[in-house]
Coordinates of C-alpha atoms (C1' of nucleotides) in Angstrom, one line a residue:
Chain M
M1 CA 0.0 0.0 0.0
T2 CA 2.0 2.9 -1.3
T3 CA 0.7 6.3 -1.0
E4 CA -0.6 7.0 -4.5
T5 CA 0.8 10.2 -5.7
E6 CA 1.3 11.6 -9.2
Q7 CA 3.8 8.9 -9.7
D8 CA 1.2 6.2 -10.1
A9 CA -0.4 8.1 -12.8
L10 CA 2.6 7.8 -15.0
N11 CA 3.2 4.1 -14.8
F12 CA 1.2 2.2 -17.3
K13 CA 3.1 -0.4 -19.2
I14 CA 2.4 -1.3 -22.7
G15 CA 0.3 -4.3 -21.9
A16 CA -1.9 -2.3 -19.6
V17 CA -2.3 0.4 -22.2
A18 CA -3.2 -2.2 -24.8
R19 CA -5.9 -3.5 -22.6
I20 CA -7.2 -0.1 -21.7
T21 CA -7.3 1.4 -25.2
G22 CA -8.0 -1.7 -27.1
I23 CA -4.9 -1.1 -29.3
P24 CA -2.6 -4.1 -29.6
A25 CA 0.8 -3.7 -28.1
D26 CA 2.5 -4.3 -31.4
T27 CA 0.4 -1.6 -33.0
L28 CA 1.2 0.8 -30.2
R29 CA 4.9 0.4 -30.9
M30 CA 4.4 0.7 -34.7
W31 CA 2.4 3.9 -34.3
E32 CA 5.0 5.3 -32.0
R33 CA 7.9 4.4 -34.3
R34 CA 6.3 5.3 -37.6
Y35 CA 4.1 8.3 -36.6
T36 CA 5.2 9.3 -33.1
V37 CA 1.6 9.2 -31.9
V38 CA 2.9 9.4 -28.3
S39 CA 6.3 9.4 -26.7
P40 CA 6.1 7.5 -23.5
R41 CA 9.1 7.8 -21.3
R42 CA 11.2 4.8 -20.6
G43 CA 11.6 2.9 -17.4
Q44 CA 13.8 0.0 -16.3
G45 CA 15.2 -2.0 -19.3
S46 CA 13.9 0.8 -21.6
S47 CA 10.3 -0.4 -21.3
R48 CA 7.7 2.1 -22.2
L49 CA 5.8 3.9 -19.4
Y50 CA 2.6 5.6 -20.6
S51 CA 1.0 8.5 -18.7
R52 CA -2.7 9.1 -18.3
E53 CA -2.6 11.8 -20.9
D54 CA -1.0 9.3 -23.3
I55 CA -3.9 7.0 -22.7
T56 CA -6.6 9.6 -23.3
R57 CA -4.8 10.6 -26.4
L58 CA -4.6 7.1 -27.7
T59 CA -8.2 6.6 -26.9
L60 CA -9.2 9.5 -29.1
I61 CA -6.9 8.4 -31.9
K62 CA -8.3 5.0 -31.8
Q63 CA -11.8 6.4 -32.1
L64 CA -10.8 8.2 -35.3
V65 CA -9.0 5.3 -36.7
D66 CA -12.0 3.1 -36.0
R67 CA -14.1 5.5 -37.9
G68 CA -11.9 5.3 -41.0
S69 CA -9.2 7.9 -40.5
A70 CA -5.7 6.9 -41.6
I71 CA -3.4 6.8 -38.6
S72 CA -0.9 8.9 -40.6
T73 CA -3.4 11.7 -40.8
V74 CA -4.4 11.9 -37.2
A75 CA -1.2 10.8 -35.4
N76 CA 0.2 14.2 -34.8
L77 CA -3.0 16.2 -34.2
S78 CA -3.3 18.1 -30.9
R79 CA -5.9 17.0 -28.4
E80 CA -8.1 19.8 -29.5
Q81 CA -7.8 19.0 -33.1
L82 CA -8.6 15.4 -32.4
L83 CA -11.7 16.4 -30.6
E84 CA -12.7 18.7 -33.5
Q85 CA -12.1 15.9 -36.0
L86 CA -14.2 13.6 -34.0
D87 CA -16.9 16.2 -33.7
L88 CA -16.9 16.8 -37.5
M89 CA -17.3 13.1 -38.1
Q90 CA -20.4 13.0 -36.0
G91 CA -22.1 15.6 -38.1
G92 CA -21.6 18.1 -35.3
S93 CA -24.3 19.7 -33.1
G94 CA -26.1 16.6 -32.0
Y95 CA -26.3 16.8 -28.2
E96 CA -28.6 19.4 -27.0
Q97 CA -31.8 18.6 -28.9
A98 CA -34.7 19.0 -26.5
G99 CA -36.3 16.0 -24.9
R100 CA -39.5 14.4 -26.0
N101 CA -42.9 14.7 -24.6
D102 CA -42.3 11.8 -22.2
V103 CA -40.5 12.1 -19.0
S104 CA -36.9 11.7 -19.8
C105 CA -33.8 11.3 -17.7
R106 CA -31.6 14.4 -18.0
V107 CA -28.0 13.3 -18.5
M108 CA -24.7 15.0 -18.7
I109 CA -21.6 13.4 -19.9
C110 CA -17.9 14.0 -19.4
G111 CA -15.3 11.9 -21.1
D112 CA -13.2 11.4 -24.1
A113 CA -14.7 8.7 -26.1
L114 CA -18.2 8.6 -24.8
P115 CA -19.6 11.8 -26.0
L116 CA -19.0 10.7 -29.6
K117 CA -20.3 7.3 -29.1
M118 CA -23.5 8.7 -27.6
S119 CA -24.1 11.3 -30.3
G120 CA -23.5 8.7 -33.0
E121 CA -26.7 6.9 -32.0
A122 CA -28.6 9.9 -30.7
N123 CA -31.8 8.6 -32.2
D124 CA -31.8 5.6 -30.0
Y125 CA -32.0 7.6 -26.9
A126 CA -35.7 7.8 -26.2
G127 CA -36.2 8.2 -22.6
I128 CA -33.0 10.1 -21.9
E129 CA -32.1 13.6 -22.7
I130 CA -28.5 14.4 -23.2
L131 CA -28.0 17.9 -21.9
G132 CA -24.4 18.1 -22.9
A133 CA -21.2 16.1 -23.4
Y134 CA -17.9 17.5 -22.6
A135 CA -14.3 16.5 -22.9
S136 CA -13.0 18.8 -20.2
M137 CA -14.0 18.4 -16.6
A138 CA -13.8 22.1 -15.9
E139 CA -16.4 22.8 -18.6
F140 CA -18.5 20.0 -17.6
E141 CA -18.5 21.2 -14.0
M142 CA -19.7 24.7 -15.0
Q143 CA -22.4 23.5 -17.2
A144 CA -23.6 20.9 -14.7
A145 CA -24.1 23.5 -12.1
A146 CA -26.4 25.3 -14.4
Q147 CA -28.2 22.4 -16.0
Q148 CA -28.9 20.4 -12.9
P149 CA -28.9 16.9 -14.6
D150 CA -30.5 13.9 -13.0
V151 CA -27.6 11.6 -13.9
I152 CA -24.0 12.4 -14.7
V153 CA -21.9 10.0 -16.7
L154 CA -18.2 10.2 -16.1
E155 CA -15.7 8.4 -18.2
Y156 CA -12.2 7.6 -17.2
P157 CA -9.5 5.5 -18.9
A158 CA -8.4 4.5 -15.5
L159 CA -9.7 5.0 -12.0
M160 CA -7.3 6.3 -9.5
P161 CA -8.0 6.7 -5.8
E162 CA -8.2 10.5 -6.3
T163 CA -10.6 10.0 -9.1
V164 CA -13.1 8.6 -6.7
S165 CA -13.2 11.7 -4.6
E166 CA -13.5 13.7 -7.8
I167 CA -16.5 11.7 -8.8
R168 CA -18.1 12.4 -5.4
T169 CA -17.4 16.0 -5.7
Q170 CA -18.9 16.3 -9.2
L171 CA -21.9 14.4 -7.9
R172 CA -22.4 16.9 -5.1
R173 CA -21.8 20.0 -7.2
S174 CA -24.0 19.0 -10.1
G175 CA -26.8 18.0 -7.8
A176 CA -27.3 14.9 -9.8
K177 CA -28.9 11.9 -8.1
K178 CA -26.6 9.3 -9.6
A179 CA -23.2 9.1 -11.2
I180 CA -22.5 6.4 -13.7
V181 CA -18.7 5.9 -13.8
I182 CA -17.3 4.2 -16.9
Y183 CA -13.8 3.1 -16.5
G184 CA -11.2 1.2 -18.6
F185 CA -9.1 0.1 -15.8
A186 CA -9.3 0.1 -12.0
T187 CA -8.4 -2.0 -9.0
R188 CA -11.1 -4.1 -7.5
E189 CA -11.0 -2.1 -4.3
I190 CA -11.9 1.1 -6.2
V191 CA -14.6 -0.5 -8.2
R192 CA -16.0 -2.0 -5.0
S193 CA -16.0 1.4 -3.3
L194 CA -18.1 2.7 -6.2
H195 CA -20.8 0.1 -5.9
G196 CA -23.8 1.1 -4.0
G197 CA -24.6 4.6 -2.9
N198 CA -25.0 7.1 -5.7
T199 CA -22.3 5.8 -8.0
I200 CA -22.6 3.0 -10.5
P201 CA -19.3 1.7 -12.0
L202 CA -19.3 0.2 -15.4
R203 CA -16.4 -1.4 -17.2
A204 CA -15.7 0.0 -20.6
P205 CA -16.6 -0.5 -23.3
V206 CA -20.3 0.2 -22.6
D207 CA -22.6 0.0 -25.5
P208 CA -24.9 3.0 -25.9
L209 CA -28.1 0.9 -25.3
Q210 CA -26.8 -0.4 -22.1
L211 CA -25.8 3.1 -21.0
R212 CA -29.3 4.3 -21.8
Q213 CA -30.8 1.6 -19.7
Q214 CA -28.4 2.4 -16.8
C215 CA -29.4 6.0 -16.9
R216 CA -33.0 5.4 -16.7
Q217 CA -32.6 2.8 -14.1
A218 CA -30.4 5.1 -12.1
L219 CA -33.1 7.8 -12.2
F220 CA -35.7 5.2 -11.4
Q221 CA -33.8 4.0 -8.3
S222 CA -33.2 7.5 -7.0
Q223 CA -36.9 8.3 -7.4
Q224 CA -37.8 5.1 -5.4
Q225 CA -35.5 6.3 -2.7
H226 CA -37.1 9.7 -2.4
D227 CA -40.9 9.4 -2.8
S228 CA -41.0 6.4 -0.5
H229 CA -43.5 4.2 -2.2
D230 CA -45.5 4.8 -5.3
E231 CA -47.1 1.4 -5.5
D232 CA -47.6 0.4 -9.1
E233 CA -46.2 3.4 -10.8
F234 CA -43.3 1.6 -12.1
S235 CA -41.9 3.1 -15.3
D236 CA -42.0 1.6 -18.8
D237 CA -40.4 -1.8 -18.5
I238 CA -42.8 -3.0 -15.7
P239 CA -46.0 -4.1 -17.2
V240 CA -49.1 -2.7 -15.5
R241 CA -51.3 -5.1 -13.5
L242 CA -54.2 -6.5 -15.4
F243 CA -56.1 -7.5 -12.3
N244 CA -56.1 -6.0 -8.8
A245 CA -56.3 -8.1 -5.7
D246 CA -60.1 -7.9 -5.5
E247 CA -60.5 -9.0 -9.0
L248 CA -58.2 -11.9 -8.5
A249 CA -60.1 -13.0 -5.5
Q250 CA -63.3 -12.8 -7.4
L251 CA -61.9 -14.8 -10.3
A252 CA -60.7 -17.4 -7.9
Q253 CA -64.3 -17.7 -6.5
A254 CA -65.8 -17.6 -9.9
S255 CA -63.6 -20.4 -11.1
T256 CA -65.1 -22.8 -8.5
A257 CA -68.2 -22.7 -10.6
V258 CA -66.5 -24.2 -13.6
E259 CA -65.3 -27.7 -13.7
C260 CA -61.7 -27.1 -14.6
E261 CA -59.5 -25.7 -11.8
C262 CA -57.1 -24.0 -14.0
P263 CA -58.3 -20.5 -13.3
H264 CA -58.0 -21.1 -9.7
H265 CA -54.4 -22.2 -10.1
L266 CA -53.6 -19.3 -12.3
V267 CA -55.0 -16.9 -9.8
D268 CA -52.8 -18.5 -7.2
I269 CA -49.7 -18.2 -9.4
I270 CA -50.5 -14.6 -10.2
Q271 CA -51.0 -13.7 -6.6
R272 CA -47.7 -15.3 -5.6
L273 CA -45.9 -13.6 -8.5
G274 CA -47.4 -10.3 -7.5
S275 CA -46.1 -10.7 -3.9
F276 CA -42.7 -11.6 -5.1
E277 CA -42.7 -8.7 -7.5
A278 CA -43.5 -6.3 -4.6
Y279 CA -40.9 -8.0 -2.5
S280 CA -38.2 -7.7 -5.1
A281 CA -39.1 -4.1 -5.7
E282 CA -38.6 -3.5 -2.0
C283 CA -35.2 -5.2 -2.1
E284 CA -34.3 -2.9 -4.9
N285 CA -34.5 0.1 -2.5
R286 CA -33.1 -1.6 0.5
S287 CA -29.8 -2.7 -0.8
P288 CA -28.2 -0.5 -3.3
E289 CA -25.4 -3.0 -3.8
D290 CA -27.7 -5.5 -5.4
A291 CA -30.0 -2.9 -6.9
A292 CA -29.3 -4.0 -10.4
L293 CA -29.9 -7.6 -9.7
H294 CA -33.1 -6.9 -7.9
A295 CA -34.3 -4.5 -10.5
Y296 CA -33.8 -7.4 -12.9
L297 CA -35.7 -9.8 -10.7
H298 CA -38.4 -7.3 -10.3
G299 CA -38.7 -6.8 -14.0
A300 CA -38.5 -10.5 -14.8
T301 CA -41.2 -11.3 -12.3
A302 CA -43.4 -8.6 -13.5
R303 CA -43.2 -9.8 -17.1
V304 CA -44.0 -13.4 -16.1
R305 CA -46.9 -12.0 -14.1
A306 CA -48.1 -10.1 -17.1
T307 CA -47.9 -13.3 -19.2
M308 CA -49.9 -15.3 -16.7
E309 CA -52.4 -12.6 -16.4
K310 CA -53.0 -12.8 -20.1
A311 CA -53.3 -16.5 -19.8
L312 CA -55.9 -16.1 -17.0
E313 CA -57.8 -13.6 -19.0
R314 CA -58.0 -16.0 -21.9
V315 CA -59.0 -19.0 -19.8
V316 CA -61.6 -17.1 -17.9
R317 CA -63.1 -15.7 -21.0
A318 CA -63.2 -19.2 -22.5
E319 CA -65.1 -20.3 -19.4
G320 CA -67.7 -17.7 -20.1
V321 CA -66.9 -15.4 -17.2
D322 CA -67.9 -11.8 -17.9
L323 CA -64.7 -9.9 -17.2
E324 CA -66.1 -6.5 -17.8
Q325 CA -68.9 -7.0 -15.4
L326 CA -66.5 -8.3 -12.8
R327 CA -64.2 -5.4 -13.4
G328 CA -67.0 -3.0 -12.8
K329 CA -67.9 -4.7 -9.5
A330 CA -64.3 -4.9 -8.4
V331 CA -63.7 -1.2 -9.0
T332 CA -66.7 -0.2 -6.9
V333 CA -65.5 -2.5 -4.2
K334 CA -62.0 -1.1 -4.3
N335 CA -62.6 2.6 -4.5
Chain Z
dG1 C1' 6.6 -9.5 -20.6
dT2 C1' 9.2 -6.4 -23.1
dT3 C1' 12.1 -4.3 -27.1
dC4 C1' 13.7 -4.0 -31.8
dT5 C1' 14.2 -4.8 -36.9
dA6 C1' 12.8 -6.7 -41.2
dA7 C1' 9.8 -8.8 -44.1
dC8 C1' 5.3 -9.8 -45.5
dA9 C1' 0.2 -9.3 -47.0
Chain N
dT1 C1' -0.9 -0.1 -42.7
dG2 C1' -1.1 -3.9 -39.5
dT3 C1' 0.9 -8.4 -38.4
dT4 C1' 4.5 -11.8 -37.8
dA5 C1' 9.0 -13.8 -37.1
dG6 C1' 13.3 -13.8 -35.1
dG7 C1' 16.7 -12.6 -31.7
dA8 C1' 17.7 -10.4 -27.4

DNA sequence: GTTCTAACA
DNA sequence: TGTTAGGA
């Protein structure tokens, strides 16, 4: 356990850099030799030691190369030029189109690679509204204070111990409810420390769809924590209940009139699923560590429940039960 | 695991 | 332009 100082930030060996950036070690050497993409300083035995700046730079360059630029044309661009190039390739503007009519999760992004990735598929981002995407933390910080995002997404090539406190600071200053932290490389301890609470660590690469889901889920969780319980007001992915408790009870009764006991069993299954659904939703709030898992369980259960409800509806209709009439009764009982 | 050069596709 | 072989 050494005290991590600036020294640690300058110590990435070529293998680590290859893993973080996704550029093969051989290619890294080639790029350096032929185009002087970066000039890592040398350590023992003349092995290359890359800095964090090197890594962010390489990440940018990789983006451009992946998008069709010749390495020779981008190898010597400054950081600003690289960003500009990348921006041009996206068809510019992109980010700050207003949200849709539905409630969307307001997101702000800070990072090198991510802003571009996100804007590239902007159309797929129903449900989240990207307020802005920045490459510089300073700019991000200023804008975040003004925009008051729901969720901030911070991207780092590598997570350092000091990065963690920076994340918490940004979270506090922006007033966001959750921070999604995308990292290329980090020790287990650091990742663990980011689990739970208001931060969600995600290992890069994160595909845009996944990120979108995470954003919405993050917002959903934070809402759950605040307005204590909202019963069945689960957003989008959770199918609404087809039958309430009263209706189910009545259907169970009604089914005794018919020969087959299937409706009865179905009601039983649906009631149990409903209970577990509520239980898993509860867990979702209680333990932030397992929130994702419980959210999944909750969603899965709800979907099964919805399926079984449809089955019940069909069976009961086949048995000649008048659902509409029953509904009318149940509602008057309930309200 | 790393460096380097040269040749190859 | 990226990959591979060979030697260190």
